[in-house]
Amino acid sequence: MGKLRRRRIRFILIQNRAGKTRLAKWYMQFDDDEKQKLIEEVHAVVTVRDAKHTNFVEFRNFKIIYRRYAGLYFCICVDVNDNNLAYLEAIHNFVEVLNEYFHNVCELDLVFNFYKVYTVVDEMFLAGEIRETSQTKVLKQLLMLQSLE
Amino acid sequence: MYLAGEAWSPNQWITRQFLVLRMPAPIRLRELIRTIRTARTQAEEREMIQKECAAIRSSFREEDNTYRCRNVAKLLYMHMLGYPAHFGQLECLKLIASQKFTDKRIGYLGAMLLLDERQDVHLLMTNCIKNDLNHSTQYVQGLALCTLGCMGSSEMCRDLAGEVEKLLKTSNSYLRKKAALCAVHVIRKVPELMEMFLPATKNLLNEKNHGVLHTSVVLLTEMCERSPDMLAHFRKLVPQLVRILKNLIMSGYSPEHDVSGISDPFLQVRILRLLRILGRNDDDSSEAMNDILAQVATNTETSKNVGNAILYETVLTIMDIKSESGLRVLAINILGRFLLNNDKNIRYVALTSLLKTVQTDHNAVQRHRSTIVDCLKDLDVSIKRRAMELSFALVNGNNIRGMMKELLYFLDSCEPEFKADCASGIFLAAEKYAPSKRWHIDTIMRVLTTAGSYVRDDAVPNLIQLITNSVEMHAYTVQRLYKAILGDYSQQPLVQVAAWCIGEYGDLLVSGQCEEEEPIQVTEDEVLDILESVLISNMSTSVTRGYALTAIMKLSTRFTCTVNRIKKVVSIYGSSIDVELQQRAVEYNALFKKYDHMRSALLERMPVMEKVTTNGPTEIVQTNGETDPTPLETKPPPSGPQPTSQANDLLDLLGGNDITPVIPTAPTSKPASAGGELLDLLGDINLTGIPSITAYSKNGLKIEFTFERSNTNPSVTVITIQASNSTELDMTDFVFQAAVPKTFQLQLLSPSSSIVPAFNTGTITQVIKVLNPQKQQLRMRIKLTYNHKGSAMQDLAEVNNFPPQSWQ
């Protein structure tokens, strides 16, 4: 059958330029100190790049698809065989939902409402795969969940 | 009053209430965040955090339900900042068990952030999750599914797979989506459970809901990737998938899933990926998808990234299944168009794919060669690298001149990290496709002079071998090399090659015999000047110095006026600190003093060297018609095919390099005289009484082998041969040569003499040391040459009768 090519998301990271983590969602087992190391490595690799670089970086034996929005880096770590362009779209989709949900989202929104950001992530991704891509649907669910609080 | 199952006295109750009233309520999450953000230093922040953690800890001890949620939320925030929070793990479990939604939500989040399967604590969640999976509120069920799908361990998955399967069949699409992906996680953790989900998949693709469709496709993909049986089973879904894809493309605007005018690109991409898996290696399925693939390829909007993402996935699918050639050409043309796109992401992606297909669809990729070569000038390093690899893959006999021009320009201007690989690649390409020897030498020169210090060390011997092969270019080569190092002798590989050539062909240099270009006037002294400068310079490595010294020595037989100068130089280095140089100098001195009659024979011009495949990574390619795509591949040591064809090996070997050379080349071996030396060399040899054999007996010449095994190295066998002559005339100029299969190594020491006296009145003795690390059966081929009765005799024979004790 040929070798199994695993394709999925390993982790999702939102970091600011200074390296502070605003969201870290892991779809793979790591120790706490491994996680910390990974976060630092990603930060180091991504912040040195600028407009003349592509949005894809080889990272250990995975790759990172990232995009910078204002002062925040949205990074998705996927397998080498994954479709880069599709995940770039997924990042943008996710950011647009955040934008709608928080009404012109800024970094502070993500800080003070971090548990809500996780909810958004969990509505759109699960088990390392993209779950729901329709922005309207996701927003509807989020509002319902909010009403339960 | 009862609390925790115990009866409390009124006094205890009042005291407790008092305590609760007295303790201030834990601060809200917002407050905490605001406070922490005001910290100006790391130390200040740490202090605040510690204070708050202490407060939270005591609050936990109070078993206070009201504020548990708030406290855990704060703990999670602090955890995100990087502080330890494991003391909150149990609290998360309590929150999950609570009935309030807000509690559950924070509890599950905490579980996902703080727990993983390595903590035993997580197993306690199983029951809670089970209950929540059956909860009346879909949002609670959703939370449970989400958590299970993110961090469920194998045990949990096993316990709860049934519940997940049930939810997969529910009519609630919100839950079905989550259940599908949760199932994916379960299958990843416990592959044996895959069977269980099979019935539920029957109707998955009939869904109208895109979300469910999407996750179903993901589930199907996971199952097909893991099990060939499932794959075969799901092949029948191909027509349905094709239909769904068609509807997506043809249908009009669907606002919910639209991205820049394209309906649900994510779903399209996933379906394409599933089609790829189903169509691989299967003609029927591949045929069924040909049309739709062509349709997607031609109809998708390419102005935005979205469209290109779909096109990219389409191309990947086309290349992987058994598509018809027209479709493949279409795919490669799409990639070619990608290369012209302004967006460097797309260029990158195109180059990566082209690299994968260049073997199979070589001609189609060739058409885009000029665009690929343009990418060498891109600013992004990863694009440049891929463009370089592709360029090397596309070089052939027709385009070699043009391509080489571009590649040399690239070598000049690229980042240092590329230079070594680029240089190696250029050498390989030049070797395969050089249109003329002169062009080849020029190219090598160009590389050596522009990237001389980045050339790999093992390239030097290869280059030398190449140069010896182009006999008519020797004069030209040495002249160019000489000119190159005149100005600058810091690039070691260049200097090494130059020194070697000057040593060999120095006579051509001074006699001005160059035909290819204007010959330069060089005197012997000038040549020696440059070589001595190399020797003295502290930029020269030890290896380079070795080359230079040997070159000077060789010139002693090629130059006429400067022999004394050479003698002086050589004697100076006899006391060099560098052991290697010292040894060489001492031996060369000895040559001058005691063995002057042998000097010219020893320092003769080198014969043309045969191409050889050595064990280990090598850059010499076996030219048996195979294309060598990337020069960056290191060839695996060819130890595989050897054991099977030992007979053939022996045939090859006598023409090749397994015969220890009698011509003393760079590694100088001490001219050993048999007798005294033998005792030293054999050291603590174990005379175990291994039977000796008669290896050869013909025409009056008999050769006997006696064996000894080394005590110190069990892989070494020492064979002493004795040649005797029973005829009535002496055999003169006797030379014994031996060859062994590639897994052995052979060292032939000098013979006692070259005359085998007649009537068995004396023998020639010679020692052979055999290294047999793999303990394989010893076999040997021998070649004998001698003069007898006025004619030259030669014979080849195989020795197969080695006793087992000699090699086991």
PDB file of C-alpha atoms in Angstrom, chain B residues 252-461:
ATOM      1  CA  GLY B 252     -24.127  28.334  -7.424  1.00  0.00           C
ATOM      2  CA  TYR B 253     -23.246  30.611  -4.622  1.00  0.00           C
ATOM      3  CA  SER B 254     -23.654  28.984  -1.229  1.00  0.00           C
ATOM      4  CA  PRO B 255     -23.038  31.737   1.300  1.00  0.00           C
ATOM      5  CA  GLU B 256     -22.312  29.568   4.275  1.00  0.00           C
ATOM      6  CA  HIS B 257     -19.283  27.820   2.963  1.00  0.00           C
ATOM      7  CA  ASP B 258     -18.087  30.261   0.452  1.00  0.00           C
ATOM      8  CA  VAL B 259     -14.552  31.531   0.504  1.00  0.00           C
ATOM      9  CA  SER B 260     -13.785  34.185  -2.102  1.00  0.00           C
ATOM     10  CA  GLY B 261     -16.339  32.820  -4.472  1.00  0.00           C
ATOM     11  CA  ILE B 262     -15.418  29.175  -4.211  1.00  0.00           C
ATOM     12  CA  SER B 263     -17.806  26.832  -2.455  1.00  0.00           C
ATOM     13  CA  ASP B 264     -16.331  25.046   0.504  1.00  0.00           C
ATOM     14  CA  PRO B 265     -12.751  24.771  -0.652  1.00  0.00           C
ATOM     15  CA  PHE B 266     -11.850  22.804   2.466  1.00  0.00           C
ATOM     16  CA  LEU B 267     -14.300  20.099   1.573  1.00  0.00           C
ATOM     17  CA  GLN B 268     -13.071  20.037  -1.998  1.00  0.00           C
ATOM     18  CA  VAL B 269      -9.514  19.585  -0.817  1.00  0.00           C
ATOM     19  CA  ARG B 270     -10.446  16.744   1.515  1.00  0.00           C
ATOM     20  CA  ILE B 271     -12.440  14.948  -1.149  1.00  0.00           C
ATOM     21  CA  LEU B 272      -9.543  15.269  -3.548  1.00  0.00           C
ATOM     22  CA  ARG B 273      -7.261  13.784  -0.976  1.00  0.00           C
ATOM     23  CA  LEU B 274      -9.574  10.849  -0.376  1.00  0.00           C
ATOM     24  CA  LEU B 275      -9.862  10.294  -4.117  1.00  0.00           C
ATOM     25  CA  ARG B 276      -6.116  10.220  -4.266  1.00  0.00           C
ATOM     26  CA  ILE B 277      -5.936   7.435  -1.741  1.00  0.00           C
ATOM     27  CA  LEU B 278      -8.683   5.462  -3.418  1.00  0.00           C
ATOM     28  CA  GLY B 279      -7.321   5.856  -6.903  1.00  0.00           C
ATOM     29  CA  ARG B 280      -3.755   4.970  -6.153  1.00  0.00           C
ATOM     30  CA  ASN B 281      -2.737   1.736  -7.857  1.00  0.00           C
ATOM     31  CA  ASP B 282      -6.250   1.109  -9.050  1.00  0.00           C
ATOM     32  CA  ASP B 283      -7.062   1.535 -12.703  1.00  0.00           C
ATOM     33  CA  ASP B 284     -10.825   1.514 -12.480  1.00  0.00           C
ATOM     34  CA  SER B 285     -11.070   4.087  -9.765  1.00  0.00           C
ATOM     35  CA  SER B 286      -8.514   6.261 -11.457  1.00  0.00           C
ATOM     36  CA  GLU B 287     -10.462   6.192 -14.641  1.00  0.00           C
ATOM     37  CA  ALA B 288     -13.662   7.121 -12.860  1.00  0.00           C
ATOM     38  CA  MET B 289     -12.036  10.271 -11.542  1.00  0.00           C
ATOM     39  CA  ASN B 290     -10.234  11.442 -14.639  1.00  0.00           C
ATOM     40  CA  ASP B 291     -13.035  13.657 -15.837  1.00  0.00           C
ATOM     41  CA  ILE B 292     -13.742  15.402 -12.586  1.00  0.00           C
ATOM     42  CA  LEU B 293     -10.063  16.043 -12.019  1.00  0.00           C
ATOM     43  CA  ALA B 294      -9.751  17.630 -15.400  1.00  0.00           C
ATOM     44  CA  GLN B 295     -12.814  19.695 -14.653  1.00  0.00           C
ATOM     45  CA  VAL B 296     -11.513  20.952 -11.345  1.00  0.00           C
ATOM     46  CA  ALA B 297      -8.151  21.659 -12.886  1.00  0.00           C
ATOM     47  CA  THR B 298      -9.575  23.814 -15.628  1.00  0.00           C
ATOM     48  CA  ASN B 299     -12.488  25.508 -13.912  1.00  0.00           C
ATOM     49  CA  THR B 300     -10.990  26.674 -10.657  1.00  0.00           C
ATOM     50  CA  GLU B 301     -10.329  30.359 -10.196  1.00  0.00           C
ATOM     51  CA  THR B 302      -6.673  30.988  -9.743  1.00  0.00           C
ATOM     52  CA  SER B 303      -6.599  34.608  -8.745  1.00  0.00           C
ATOM     53  CA  LYS B 304      -6.583  33.923  -5.037  1.00  0.00           C
ATOM     54  CA  ASN B 305      -4.791  31.529  -2.742  1.00  0.00           C
ATOM     55  CA  VAL B 306      -7.971  29.542  -2.222  1.00  0.00           C
ATOM     56  CA  GLY B 307      -8.237  28.458  -5.781  1.00  0.00           C
ATOM     57  CA  ASN B 308      -4.587  27.604  -5.875  1.00  0.00           C
ATOM     58  CA  ALA B 309      -4.933  25.471  -2.787  1.00  0.00           C
ATOM     59  CA  ILE B 310      -7.528  23.379  -4.566  1.00  0.00           C
ATOM     60  CA  LEU B 311      -5.483  23.230  -7.743  1.00  0.00           C
ATOM     61  CA  TYR B 312      -2.473  22.118  -5.776  1.00  0.00           C
ATOM     62  CA  GLU B 313      -4.367  19.278  -4.181  1.00  0.00           C
ATOM     63  CA  THR B 314      -5.694  18.344  -7.610  1.00  0.00           C
ATOM     64  CA  VAL B 315      -2.216  18.214  -9.034  1.00  0.00           C
ATOM     65  CA  LEU B 316      -1.051  16.016  -6.179  1.00  0.00           C
ATOM     66  CA  THR B 317      -3.925  13.666  -6.831  1.00  0.00           C
ATOM     67  CA  ILE B 318      -3.348  13.502 -10.557  1.00  0.00           C
ATOM     68  CA  MET B 319       0.294  12.662 -10.066  1.00  0.00           C
ATOM     69  CA  ASP B 320      -0.441   9.937  -7.588  1.00  0.00           C
ATOM     70  CA  ILE B 321      -3.153   7.935  -9.289  1.00  0.00           C
ATOM     71  CA  LYS B 322      -2.995   6.123 -12.581  1.00  0.00           C
ATOM     72  CA  SER B 323      -4.100   9.043 -14.650  1.00  0.00           C
ATOM     73  CA  GLU B 324      -3.866   9.271 -18.388  1.00  0.00           C
ATOM     74  CA  SER B 325      -0.911  11.130 -19.790  1.00  0.00           C
ATOM     75  CA  GLY B 326      -2.894  14.096 -21.018  1.00  0.00           C
ATOM     76  CA  LEU B 327      -4.026  14.740 -17.494  1.00  0.00           C
ATOM     77  CA  ARG B 328      -0.491  14.492 -16.165  1.00  0.00           C
ATOM     78  CA  VAL B 329       0.725  17.027 -18.659  1.00  0.00           C
ATOM     79  CA  LEU B 330      -2.108  19.283 -17.583  1.00  0.00           C
ATOM     80  CA  ALA B 331      -0.998  18.916 -13.982  1.00  0.00           C
ATOM     81  CA  ILE B 332       2.586  19.789 -14.744  1.00  0.00           C
ATOM     82  CA  ASN B 333       1.493  22.775 -16.729  1.00  0.00           C
ATOM     83  CA  ILE B 334      -0.453  23.971 -13.741  1.00  0.00           C
ATOM     84  CA  LEU B 335       2.696  23.674 -11.701  1.00  0.00           C
ATOM     85  CA  GLY B 336       4.553  25.561 -14.380  1.00  0.00           C
ATOM     86  CA  ARG B 337       1.994  28.348 -14.158  1.00  0.00           C
ATOM     87  CA  PHE B 338       2.412  28.362 -10.403  1.00  0.00           C
ATOM     88  CA  LEU B 339       6.065  29.107 -10.930  1.00  0.00           C
ATOM     89  CA  LEU B 340       5.167  32.354 -12.602  1.00  0.00           C
ATOM     90  CA  ASN B 341       2.862  33.415  -9.820  1.00  0.00           C
ATOM     91  CA  ASN B 342       3.803  36.459  -7.803  1.00  0.00           C
ATOM     92  CA  ASP B 343       3.023  34.746  -4.579  1.00  0.00           C
ATOM     93  CA  LYS B 344       6.167  33.056  -3.407  1.00  0.00           C
ATOM     94  CA  ASN B 345       4.190  30.553  -1.376  1.00  0.00           C
ATOM     95  CA  ILE B 346       2.806  29.188  -4.566  1.00  0.00           C
ATOM     96  CA  ARG B 347       6.171  29.122  -6.255  1.00  0.00           C
ATOM     97  CA  TYR B 348       7.564  27.208  -3.323  1.00  0.00           C
ATOM     98  CA  VAL B 349       4.809  24.679  -3.415  1.00  0.00           C
ATOM     99  CA  ALA B 350       5.212  24.223  -7.163  1.00  0.00           C
ATOM    100  CA  LEU B 351       8.926  23.624  -6.935  1.00  0.00           C
ATOM    101  CA  THR B 352       8.435  21.041  -4.210  1.00  0.00           C
ATOM    102  CA  SER B 353       5.983  19.101  -6.328  1.00  0.00           C
ATOM    103  CA  LEU B 354       8.017  19.354  -9.498  1.00  0.00           C
ATOM    104  CA  LEU B 355      10.944  17.902  -7.637  1.00  0.00           C
ATOM    105  CA  LYS B 356       8.841  14.875  -6.810  1.00  0.00           C
ATOM    106  CA  THR B 357       7.669  14.331 -10.341  1.00  0.00           C
ATOM    107  CA  VAL B 358      10.808  15.076 -12.270  1.00  0.00           C
ATOM    108  CA  GLN B 359      11.730  11.414 -12.464  1.00  0.00           C
ATOM    109  CA  THR B 360       8.502  10.140 -13.854  1.00  0.00           C
ATOM    110  CA  ASP B 361       7.494  13.017 -16.079  1.00  0.00           C
ATOM    111  CA  HIS B 362      10.864  14.284 -17.048  1.00  0.00           C
ATOM    112  CA  ASN B 363       9.988  15.649 -20.459  1.00  0.00           C
ATOM    113  CA  ALA B 364       7.000  17.579 -19.275  1.00  0.00           C
ATOM    114  CA  VAL B 365       9.030  19.220 -16.544  1.00  0.00           C
ATOM    115  CA  GLN B 366      11.795  20.069 -18.993  1.00  0.00           C
ATOM    116  CA  ARG B 367       9.467  22.448 -20.747  1.00  0.00           C
ATOM    117  CA  HIS B 368       9.483  24.661 -17.689  1.00  0.00           C
ATOM    118  CA  ARG B 369      13.193  24.646 -17.321  1.00  0.00           C
ATOM    119  CA  SER B 370      13.784  28.314 -17.948  1.00  0.00           C
ATOM    120  CA  THR B 371      11.252  29.342 -15.331  1.00  0.00           C
ATOM    121  CA  ILE B 372      12.863  27.016 -12.849  1.00  0.00           C
ATOM    122  CA  VAL B 373      16.257  28.447 -13.582  1.00  0.00           C
ATOM    123  CA  ASP B 374      14.881  31.925 -12.989  1.00  0.00           C
ATOM    124  CA  CYS B 375      13.873  30.817  -9.514  1.00  0.00           C
ATOM    125  CA  LEU B 376      17.548  30.463  -8.705  1.00  0.00           C
ATOM    126  CA  LYS B 377      17.531  34.204  -8.320  1.00  0.00           C
ATOM    127  CA  ASP B 378      14.647  34.253  -5.859  1.00  0.00           C
ATOM    128  CA  LEU B 379      15.138  35.889  -2.505  1.00  0.00           C
ATOM    129  CA  ASP B 380      13.746  33.115  -0.368  1.00  0.00           C
ATOM    130  CA  VAL B 381      16.334  30.561   0.610  1.00  0.00           C
ATOM    131  CA  SER B 382      14.047  27.546   0.520  1.00  0.00           C
ATOM    132  CA  ILE B 383      12.899  28.429  -2.979  1.00  0.00           C
ATOM    133  CA  LYS B 384      16.484  28.750  -4.123  1.00  0.00           C
ATOM    134  CA  ARG B 385      17.352  25.368  -2.735  1.00  0.00           C
ATOM    135  CA  ARG B 386      14.526  23.641  -4.484  1.00  0.00           C
ATOM    136  CA  ALA B 387      15.270  25.438  -7.722  1.00  0.00           C
ATOM    137  CA  MET B 388      18.864  24.268  -7.471  1.00  0.00           C
ATOM    138  CA  GLU B 389      17.906  20.647  -6.892  1.00  0.00           C
ATOM    139  CA  LEU B 390      15.462  20.751  -9.756  1.00  0.00           C
ATOM    140  CA  SER B 391      17.984  22.355 -12.049  1.00  0.00           C
ATOM    141  CA  PHE B 392      20.435  19.567 -11.447  1.00  0.00           C
ATOM    142  CA  ALA B 393      17.729  17.038 -12.137  1.00  0.00           C
ATOM    143  CA  LEU B 394      16.980  18.654 -15.465  1.00  0.00           C
ATOM    144  CA  VAL B 395      20.499  18.894 -16.805  1.00  0.00           C
ATOM    145  CA  ASN B 396      21.060  16.714 -19.834  1.00  0.00           C
ATOM    146  CA  GLY B 397      23.324  16.476 -22.834  1.00  0.00           C
ATOM    147  CA  ASN B 398      21.396  19.047 -24.796  1.00  0.00           C
ATOM    148  CA  ASN B 399      21.190  21.839 -22.312  1.00  0.00           C
ATOM    149  CA  ILE B 400      24.428  21.344 -20.439  1.00  0.00           C
ATOM    150  CA  ARG B 401      26.182  24.449 -21.703  1.00  0.00           C
ATOM    151  CA  GLY B 402      23.343  26.823 -20.995  1.00  0.00           C
ATOM    152  CA  MET B 403      22.481  25.267 -17.672  1.00  0.00           C
ATOM    153  CA  MET B 404      26.055  25.262 -16.526  1.00  0.00           C
ATOM    154  CA  LYS B 405      26.350  28.947 -17.207  1.00  0.00           C
ATOM    155  CA  GLU B 406      23.378  29.604 -14.956  1.00  0.00           C
ATOM    156  CA  LEU B 407      24.578  27.209 -12.305  1.00  0.00           C
ATOM    157  CA  LEU B 408      28.051  28.684 -12.209  1.00  0.00           C
ATOM    158  CA  TYR B 409      26.562  32.124 -11.863  1.00  0.00           C
ATOM    159  CA  PHE B 410      24.442  30.774  -9.026  1.00  0.00           C
ATOM    160  CA  LEU B 411      27.517  29.272  -7.380  1.00  0.00           C
ATOM    161  CA  ASP B 412      29.166  32.659  -7.467  1.00  0.00           C
ATOM    162  CA  SER B 413      26.350  34.516  -5.834  1.00  0.00           C
ATOM    163  CA  CYS B 414      24.575  32.073  -3.553  1.00  0.00           C
ATOM    164  CA  GLU B 415      24.723  31.761   0.200  1.00  0.00           C
ATOM    165  CA  PRO B 416      27.566  29.720   1.668  1.00  0.00           C
ATOM    166  CA  GLU B 417      25.198  26.997   2.813  1.00  0.00           C
ATOM    167  CA  PHE B 418      24.575  26.085  -0.807  1.00  0.00           C
ATOM    168  CA  LYS B 419      28.057  26.208  -2.153  1.00  0.00           C
ATOM    169  CA  ALA B 420      29.180  22.737  -1.186  1.00  0.00           C
ATOM    170  CA  ASP B 421      26.115  21.028  -2.597  1.00  0.00           C
ATOM    171  CA  CYS B 422      26.155  23.154  -5.702  1.00  0.00           C
ATOM    172  CA  ALA B 423      29.790  22.422  -6.351  1.00  0.00           C
ATOM    173  CA  SER B 424      29.250  18.692  -5.970  1.00  0.00           C
ATOM    174  CA  GLY B 425      26.263  18.856  -8.250  1.00  0.00           C
ATOM    175  CA  ILE B 426      28.186  20.727 -10.893  1.00  0.00           C
ATOM    176  CA  PHE B 427      30.978  18.195 -10.817  1.00  0.00           C
ATOM    177  CA  LEU B 428      28.538  15.346 -11.251  1.00  0.00           C
ATOM    178  CA  ALA B 429      26.699  17.000 -14.070  1.00  0.00           C
ATOM    179  CA  ALA B 430      29.892  17.993 -15.799  1.00  0.00           C
ATOM    180  CA  GLU B 431      31.185  14.462 -15.589  1.00  0.00           C
ATOM    181  CA  LYS B 432      28.078  13.016 -17.139  1.00  0.00           C
ATOM    182  CA  TYR B 433      27.432  15.466 -19.901  1.00  0.00           C
ATOM    183  CA  ALA B 434      30.616  17.363 -20.666  1.00  0.00           C
ATOM    184  CA  PRO B 435      30.573  18.185 -24.362  1.00  0.00           C
ATOM    185  CA  SER B 436      34.339  18.306 -24.535  1.00  0.00           C
ATOM    186  CA  LYS B 437      37.320  17.650 -22.332  1.00  0.00           C
ATOM    187  CA  ARG B 438      38.429  21.237 -22.543  1.00  0.00           C
ATOM    188  CA  TRP B 439      35.002  22.437 -21.396  1.00  0.00           C
ATOM    189  CA  HIS B 440      35.111  19.951 -18.583  1.00  0.00           C
ATOM    190  CA  ILE B 441      38.447  21.126 -17.320  1.00  0.00           C
ATOM    191  CA  ASP B 442      37.385  24.745 -17.653  1.00  0.00           C
ATOM    192  CA  THR B 443      34.272  24.087 -15.631  1.00  0.00           C
ATOM    193  CA  ILE B 444      36.223  22.357 -12.908  1.00  0.00           C
ATOM    194  CA  MET B 445      38.635  25.253 -12.835  1.00  0.00           C
ATOM    195  CA  ARG B 446      35.816  27.718 -12.548  1.00  0.00           C
ATOM    196  CA  VAL B 447      34.312  25.864  -9.607  1.00  0.00           C
ATOM    197  CA  LEU B 448      37.627  25.501  -7.855  1.00  0.00           C
ATOM    198  CA  THR B 449      38.409  29.149  -8.193  1.00  0.00           C
ATOM    199  CA  THR B 450      35.003  30.519  -7.220  1.00  0.00           C
ATOM    200  CA  ALA B 451      34.015  28.132  -4.462  1.00  0.00           C
ATOM    201  CA  GLY B 452      37.308  26.459  -3.854  1.00  0.00           C
ATOM    202  CA  SER B 453      37.038  26.314  -0.106  1.00  0.00           C
ATOM    203  CA  TYR B 454      33.552  24.802  -0.170  1.00  0.00           C
ATOM    204  CA  VAL B 455      34.385  21.876  -2.394  1.00  0.00           C
ATOM    205  CA  ARG B 456      34.042  18.644  -0.486  1.00  0.00           C
ATOM    206  CA  ASP B 457      37.203  16.852   0.491  1.00  0.00           C
ATOM    207  CA  ASP B 458      36.384  13.696  -1.377  1.00  0.00           C
ATOM    208  CA  ALA B 459      36.013  15.682  -4.565  1.00  0.00           C
ATOM    209  CA  VAL B 460      39.773  16.175  -4.757  1.00  0.00           C
ATOM    210  CA  PRO B 461      40.740  12.579  -5.561  1.00  0.00           C
TER     211      PRO B 461
END
